[in-house]
Amino acid sequence: MTEPTHPELRQAVIDTCLGMNRTHLNQGMSGNLSIRTGNGFLITPTSLPYDEMRPEDIVEMGFDGTYLGSRQPSSEWRFHRDILAARPDVEVVLHAHPTFATALAVHGRGIPSFHYMIALAGGDSIRCAPYATFGTQALSDHAVAALEGRLACLLANHGMIVLGTSPKGTLALAVEVETLARQYIFSLQLGEPNLLSPEEVARAGEKMRAMKYGQVPDDGGENDVARPRGA
Ligand code: 13P
């Protein structure tokens, strides 16, 4: 038997999926993950618990929808493929059904600019894509549209999709989106929260990008706002 390709990326897929379980973004067999390779992508197999996944179980796919390997790709391979094709800025696509994001999504609600941390998801809102049956081209089309200019969206009556440039950064953003969903649901208990203006979210986003605030160390830089002692 030939050795599976991209051994480090395969391990990164498994580690990130185990991270989804550890952070309670996922349970059971829900969710899936893909990482771009040179000319295609690696994706989790369908219906295999993350804690049983071995590197050779990860499926290699091309943008033409063909796959290599003994397991079948995730039922959501279409949106993984279409997002990676439409978004050259993205290396990793994460899909999960975490409780709070899904609770908003079953009402068809996205997340508005109630907190400046929303800027980490690339804009002043996280949209909720309309419902379509899992695995369909219609769901993929809705997801690509809802993600325009964004790194996250909710999927009505389903869950969330989060995008990133590294596995760790994508997992961290997914945890942040679920936290925002939880905070938003709590804030709704007291009535409609005050929203920040688009200008203020943009200002906070610029400042966070400059400081690498809210980003994992792998994704870059240092705090360049405070000056290190002796510098
Ligand atoms: P797969 O096991 O086929 O990836 O499906 C899980 C899921 O969450 C579908 O949306």
CSV table of C-alpha atoms and ligand atoms in Angstrom, one decimal:
chain,number,residue,atom,x,y,z
A,1,MET,CA,0.0,0.0,0.0
A,2,THR,CA,1.3,3.5,-0.8
A,3,GLU,CA,1.8,6.0,1.9
A,4,PRO,CA,-1.1,8.6,2.2
A,5,THR,CA,-0.2,12.0,0.8
A,6,HIS,CA,0.2,15.2,2.9
A,7,PRO,CA,0.8,13.4,6.2
A,8,GLU,CA,1.1,16.6,8.2
A,9,LEU,CA,-2.1,18.2,6.8
A,10,ARG,CA,-3.9,14.9,7.5
A,11,GLN,CA,-2.8,15.1,11.1
A,12,ALA,CA,-3.8,18.7,11.3
A,13,VAL,CA,-7.3,17.8,10.1
A,14,ILE,CA,-7.6,15.2,12.9
A,15,ASP,CA,-6.1,17.5,15.6
A,16,THR,CA,-8.5,20.3,14.6
A,17,CYS,CA,-11.5,17.9,14.7
A,18,LEU,CA,-10.4,16.7,18.2
A,19,GLY,CA,-10.2,20.3,19.1
A,20,MET,CA,-13.8,20.8,18.0
A,21,ASN,CA,-14.8,18.0,20.4
A,22,ARG,CA,-12.6,19.3,23.2
A,23,THR,CA,-14.1,22.8,23.0
A,24,HIS,CA,-17.7,21.4,22.8
A,25,LEU,CA,-18.2,22.8,19.3
A,26,ASN,CA,-19.2,19.3,18.2
A,27,GLN,CA,-20.4,16.0,19.5
A,28,GLY,CA,-21.0,12.6,17.9
A,29,MET,CA,-20.6,12.6,14.2
A,30,SER,CA,-21.7,16.1,13.3
A,31,GLY,CA,-19.4,18.6,11.6
A,32,ASN,CA,-16.6,18.3,9.1
A,33,LEU,CA,-13.4,20.0,8.2
A,34,SER,CA,-11.3,20.6,5.1
A,35,ILE,CA,-7.8,21.9,4.4
A,36,ARG,CA,-6.5,23.1,1.0
A,37,THR,CA,-3.6,21.2,-0.6
A,38,GLY,CA,-1.7,22.3,-3.7
A,39,ASN,CA,-4.4,21.3,-6.3
A,40,GLY,CA,-7.3,20.2,-4.2
A,41,PHE,CA,-8.2,19.6,-0.5
A,42,LEU,CA,-8.3,17.1,2.3
A,43,ILE,CA,-11.6,16.5,3.9
A,44,THR,CA,-13.0,14.5,6.8
A,45,PRO,CA,-14.8,11.2,5.8
A,46,THR,CA,-18.5,11.0,6.3
A,47,SER,CA,-19.9,9.5,9.5
A,48,LEU,CA,-16.7,8.6,11.3
A,49,PRO,CA,-16.3,9.8,14.9
A,50,TYR,CA,-13.3,12.1,15.2
A,51,ASP,CA,-11.7,10.1,18.0
A,52,GLU,CA,-11.5,7.1,15.7
A,53,MET,CA,-10.1,9.0,12.7
A,54,ARG,CA,-6.6,7.9,11.4
A,55,PRO,CA,-4.6,9.8,8.9
A,56,GLU,CA,-5.4,7.3,6.1
A,57,ASP,CA,-9.2,7.9,6.7
A,58,ILE,CA,-8.9,11.5,5.6
A,59,VAL,CA,-10.2,11.9,2.0
A,60,GLU,CA,-8.3,13.7,-0.8
A,61,MET,CA,-10.5,15.5,-3.2
A,62,GLY,CA,-10.1,17.5,-6.4
A,63,PHE,CA,-12.1,20.6,-7.3
A,64,ASP,CA,-13.9,18.4,-9.9
A,65,GLY,CA,-15.5,16.5,-7.1
A,66,THR,CA,-13.5,13.3,-7.6
A,67,TYR,CA,-11.9,11.7,-4.5
A,68,LEU,CA,-9.1,9.3,-3.6
A,69,GLY,CA,-9.1,6.8,-0.7
A,70,SER,CA,-11.1,4.0,0.8
A,71,ARG,CA,-13.6,6.2,2.6
A,72,GLN,CA,-16.3,8.5,1.2
A,73,PRO,CA,-15.9,12.2,1.7
A,74,SER,CA,-18.1,14.3,4.1
A,75,SER,CA,-21.7,14.7,2.8
A,76,GLU,CA,-20.9,18.4,2.8
A,77,TRP,CA,-18.0,18.2,0.3
A,78,ARG,CA,-19.8,20.6,-2.1
A,79,PHE,CA,-19.7,23.6,0.2
A,80,HIS,CA,-16.1,22.8,1.2
A,81,ARG,CA,-15.1,22.6,-2.5
A,82,ASP,CA,-17.1,25.7,-3.5
A,83,ILE,CA,-15.9,27.9,-0.6
A,84,LEU,CA,-12.2,26.9,-1.2
A,85,ALA,CA,-12.7,27.6,-5.0
A,86,ALA,CA,-14.4,30.9,-4.4
A,87,ARG,CA,-12.1,32.1,-1.7
A,88,PRO,CA,-8.4,32.1,-2.5
A,89,ASP,CA,-7.9,33.9,0.9
A,90,VAL,CA,-9.0,30.7,2.8
A,91,GLU,CA,-7.1,27.5,3.6
A,92,VAL,CA,-9.4,25.8,6.1
A,93,VAL,CA,-13.2,25.3,6.2
A,94,LEU,CA,-14.8,24.2,9.5
A,95,HIS,CA,-18.4,23.2,9.9
A,96,ALA,CA,-20.0,22.4,13.3
A,97,HIS,CA,-23.4,22.3,15.1
A,98,PRO,CA,-22.6,24.1,18.4
A,99,THR,CA,-25.5,24.8,20.6
A,100,PHE,CA,-25.8,28.6,20.8
A,101,ALA,CA,-25.0,29.3,17.1
A,102,THR,CA,-27.4,26.6,16.1
A,103,ALA,CA,-30.1,28.0,18.5
A,104,LEU,CA,-29.9,31.3,16.6
A,105,ALA,CA,-29.8,29.6,13.2
A,106,VAL,CA,-33.0,27.6,13.9
A,107,HIS,CA,-34.7,31.0,14.1
A,108,GLY,CA,-33.0,32.1,10.9
A,109,ARG,CA,-31.1,34.8,12.9
A,110,GLY,CA,-27.6,35.8,12.4
A,111,ILE,CA,-25.4,37.8,14.9
A,112,PRO,CA,-25.5,41.6,14.6
A,113,SER,CA,-22.9,44.1,15.8
A,114,PHE,CA,-23.7,43.8,19.5
A,115,HIS,CA,-20.0,43.3,20.4
A,116,TYR,CA,-16.8,44.6,18.8
A,117,MET,CA,-15.3,41.1,18.7
A,118,ILE,CA,-17.7,40.4,15.7
A,119,ALA,CA,-15.0,42.2,13.6
A,120,LEU,CA,-12.8,39.0,13.9
A,121,ALA,CA,-15.3,37.3,11.6
A,122,GLY,CA,-14.6,39.9,8.9
A,123,GLY,CA,-17.4,42.4,9.0
A,124,ASP,CA,-20.1,44.0,11.2
A,125,SER,CA,-22.4,41.0,11.2
A,126,ILE,CA,-22.5,37.2,10.9
A,127,ARG,CA,-25.2,36.3,8.4
A,128,CYS,CA,-27.5,33.3,8.5
A,129,ALA,CA,-27.8,31.5,5.2
A,130,PRO,CA,-31.3,30.2,4.2
A,131,TYR,CA,-32.1,26.6,4.9
A,132,ALA,CA,-31.4,23.9,2.3
A,133,THR,CA,-31.0,20.1,2.9
A,134,PHE,CA,-27.6,19.1,4.0
A,135,GLY,CA,-25.1,18.1,1.3
A,136,THR,CA,-27.0,19.9,-1.5
A,137,GLN,CA,-25.7,22.3,-4.1
A,138,ALA,CA,-28.4,24.7,-2.9
A,139,LEU,CA,-26.9,24.7,0.6
A,140,SER,CA,-23.5,25.3,-0.8
A,141,ASP,CA,-24.7,28.3,-2.9
A,142,HIS,CA,-26.4,29.8,0.1
A,143,ALA,CA,-23.3,29.4,2.2
A,144,VAL,CA,-20.9,30.9,-0.4
A,145,ALA,CA,-23.3,33.9,-0.6
A,146,ALA,CA,-23.6,34.4,3.2
A,147,LEU,CA,-19.8,34.2,3.5
A,148,GLU,CA,-19.1,37.0,1.1
A,149,GLY,CA,-16.6,39.3,2.7
A,150,ARG,CA,-16.8,37.2,5.9
A,151,LEU,CA,-15.0,34.4,7.7
A,152,ALA,CA,-18.1,33.0,9.3
A,153,CYS,CA,-21.8,32.4,8.7
A,154,LEU,CA,-24.7,30.5,10.3
A,155,LEU,CA,-26.8,27.9,8.4
A,156,ALA,CA,-30.5,28.1,9.1
A,157,ASN,CA,-31.8,25.0,11.1
A,158,HIS,CA,-28.3,23.5,10.9
A,159,GLY,CA,-25.2,25.1,12.4
A,160,MET,CA,-22.2,27.3,11.4
A,161,ILE,CA,-19.3,27.5,8.9
A,162,VAL,CA,-16.0,29.2,9.9
A,163,LEU,CA,-13.1,29.9,7.6
A,164,GLY,CA,-9.4,30.6,8.2
A,165,THR,CA,-5.9,30.5,7.1
A,166,SER,CA,-4.6,28.0,9.6
A,167,PRO,CA,-6.2,25.1,11.5
A,168,LYS,CA,-5.6,26.6,14.9
A,169,GLY,CA,-6.8,30.0,13.9
A,170,THR,CA,-9.9,28.6,12.4
A,171,LEU,CA,-10.7,26.6,15.5
A,172,ALA,CA,-10.1,29.7,17.7
A,173,LEU,CA,-12.5,31.8,15.5
A,174,ALA,CA,-15.1,29.0,15.7
A,175,VAL,CA,-14.9,29.1,19.5
A,176,GLU,CA,-15.2,32.9,19.3
A,177,VAL,CA,-18.3,32.8,17.0
A,178,GLU,CA,-20.0,30.3,19.4
A,179,THR,CA,-19.1,32.6,22.3
A,180,LEU,CA,-20.6,35.6,20.5
A,181,ALA,CA,-23.8,33.5,19.8
A,182,ARG,CA,-24.0,32.6,23.6
A,183,GLN,CA,-23.5,36.3,24.6
A,184,TYR,CA,-26.0,37.5,22.1
A,185,ILE,CA,-28.7,35.0,23.3
A,186,PHE,CA,-28.0,36.0,26.9
A,187,SER,CA,-28.2,39.7,26.0
A,188,LEU,CA,-31.6,39.2,24.3
A,189,GLN,CA,-33.0,38.0,27.7
A,190,LEU,CA,-32.9,41.7,28.7
A,191,GLY,CA,-34.4,43.1,25.5
A,192,GLU,CA,-32.8,44.2,22.3
A,193,PRO,CA,-29.1,45.0,22.9
A,194,ASN,CA,-27.5,48.3,21.7
A,195,LEU,CA,-25.6,47.8,18.5
A,196,LEU,CA,-22.3,49.3,17.5
A,197,SER,CA,-22.2,51.3,14.3
A,198,PRO,CA,-20.5,49.8,11.2
A,199,GLU,CA,-17.8,52.5,11.6
A,200,GLU,CA,-17.0,51.5,15.2
A,201,VAL,CA,-16.8,47.8,14.3
A,202,ALA,CA,-14.5,48.7,11.4
A,203,ARG,CA,-12.3,50.8,13.8
A,204,ALA,CA,-12.2,47.9,16.3
A,205,GLY,CA,-11.4,45.5,13.5
A,206,GLU,CA,-8.5,47.6,12.3
A,207,LYS,CA,-7.1,47.9,15.8
A,208,MET,CA,-7.4,44.2,16.5
A,209,ARG,CA,-5.6,43.4,13.2
A,210,ALA,CA,-2.8,45.8,14.0
A,211,MET,CA,-2.4,44.2,17.5
A,212,LYS,CA,-3.1,40.6,16.3
A,213,TYR,CA,-5.7,40.8,19.1
A,214,GLY,CA,-7.8,37.7,19.3
A,215,GLN,CA,-5.6,35.8,16.9
A,216,VAL,CA,-3.6,32.7,17.8
A,217,PRO,CA,0.2,33.1,17.9
A,218,ASP,CA,0.6,30.9,14.8
A,219,ASP,CA,-1.4,33.4,12.8
A,220,GLY,CA,1.1,36.2,13.3
A,221,GLY,CA,2.6,38.9,15.2
A,222,GLU,CA,3.0,40.6,18.4
A,223,ASN,CA,1.2,43.4,20.2
A,224,ASP,CA,2.7,46.4,18.4
A,225,VAL,CA,0.7,48.9,20.4
A,226,ALA,CA,2.5,48.5,23.8
A,227,ARG,CA,6.2,48.9,23.6
A,228,PRO,CA,8.4,46.2,25.0
A,229,ARG,CA,10.6,47.4,27.9
A,230,GLY,CA,14.0,48.3,26.7
A,231,ALA,CA,13.0,48.6,23.0
B,1,13P,P1,-20.7,14.2,7.5
B,1,13P,O1,-20.4,13.1,8.5
B,1,13P,O2,-21.1,13.6,6.2
B,1,13P,O3,-19.5,15.1,7.4
B,1,13P,O4,-21.9,15.0,7.9
B,1,13P,C1,-22.0,15.7,9.2
B,1,13P,C2,-22.7,17.0,9.1
B,1,13P,O5,-22.6,17.8,10.0
B,1,13P,C3,-23.6,17.3,7.9
B,1,13P,O6,-23.9,18.6,7.9
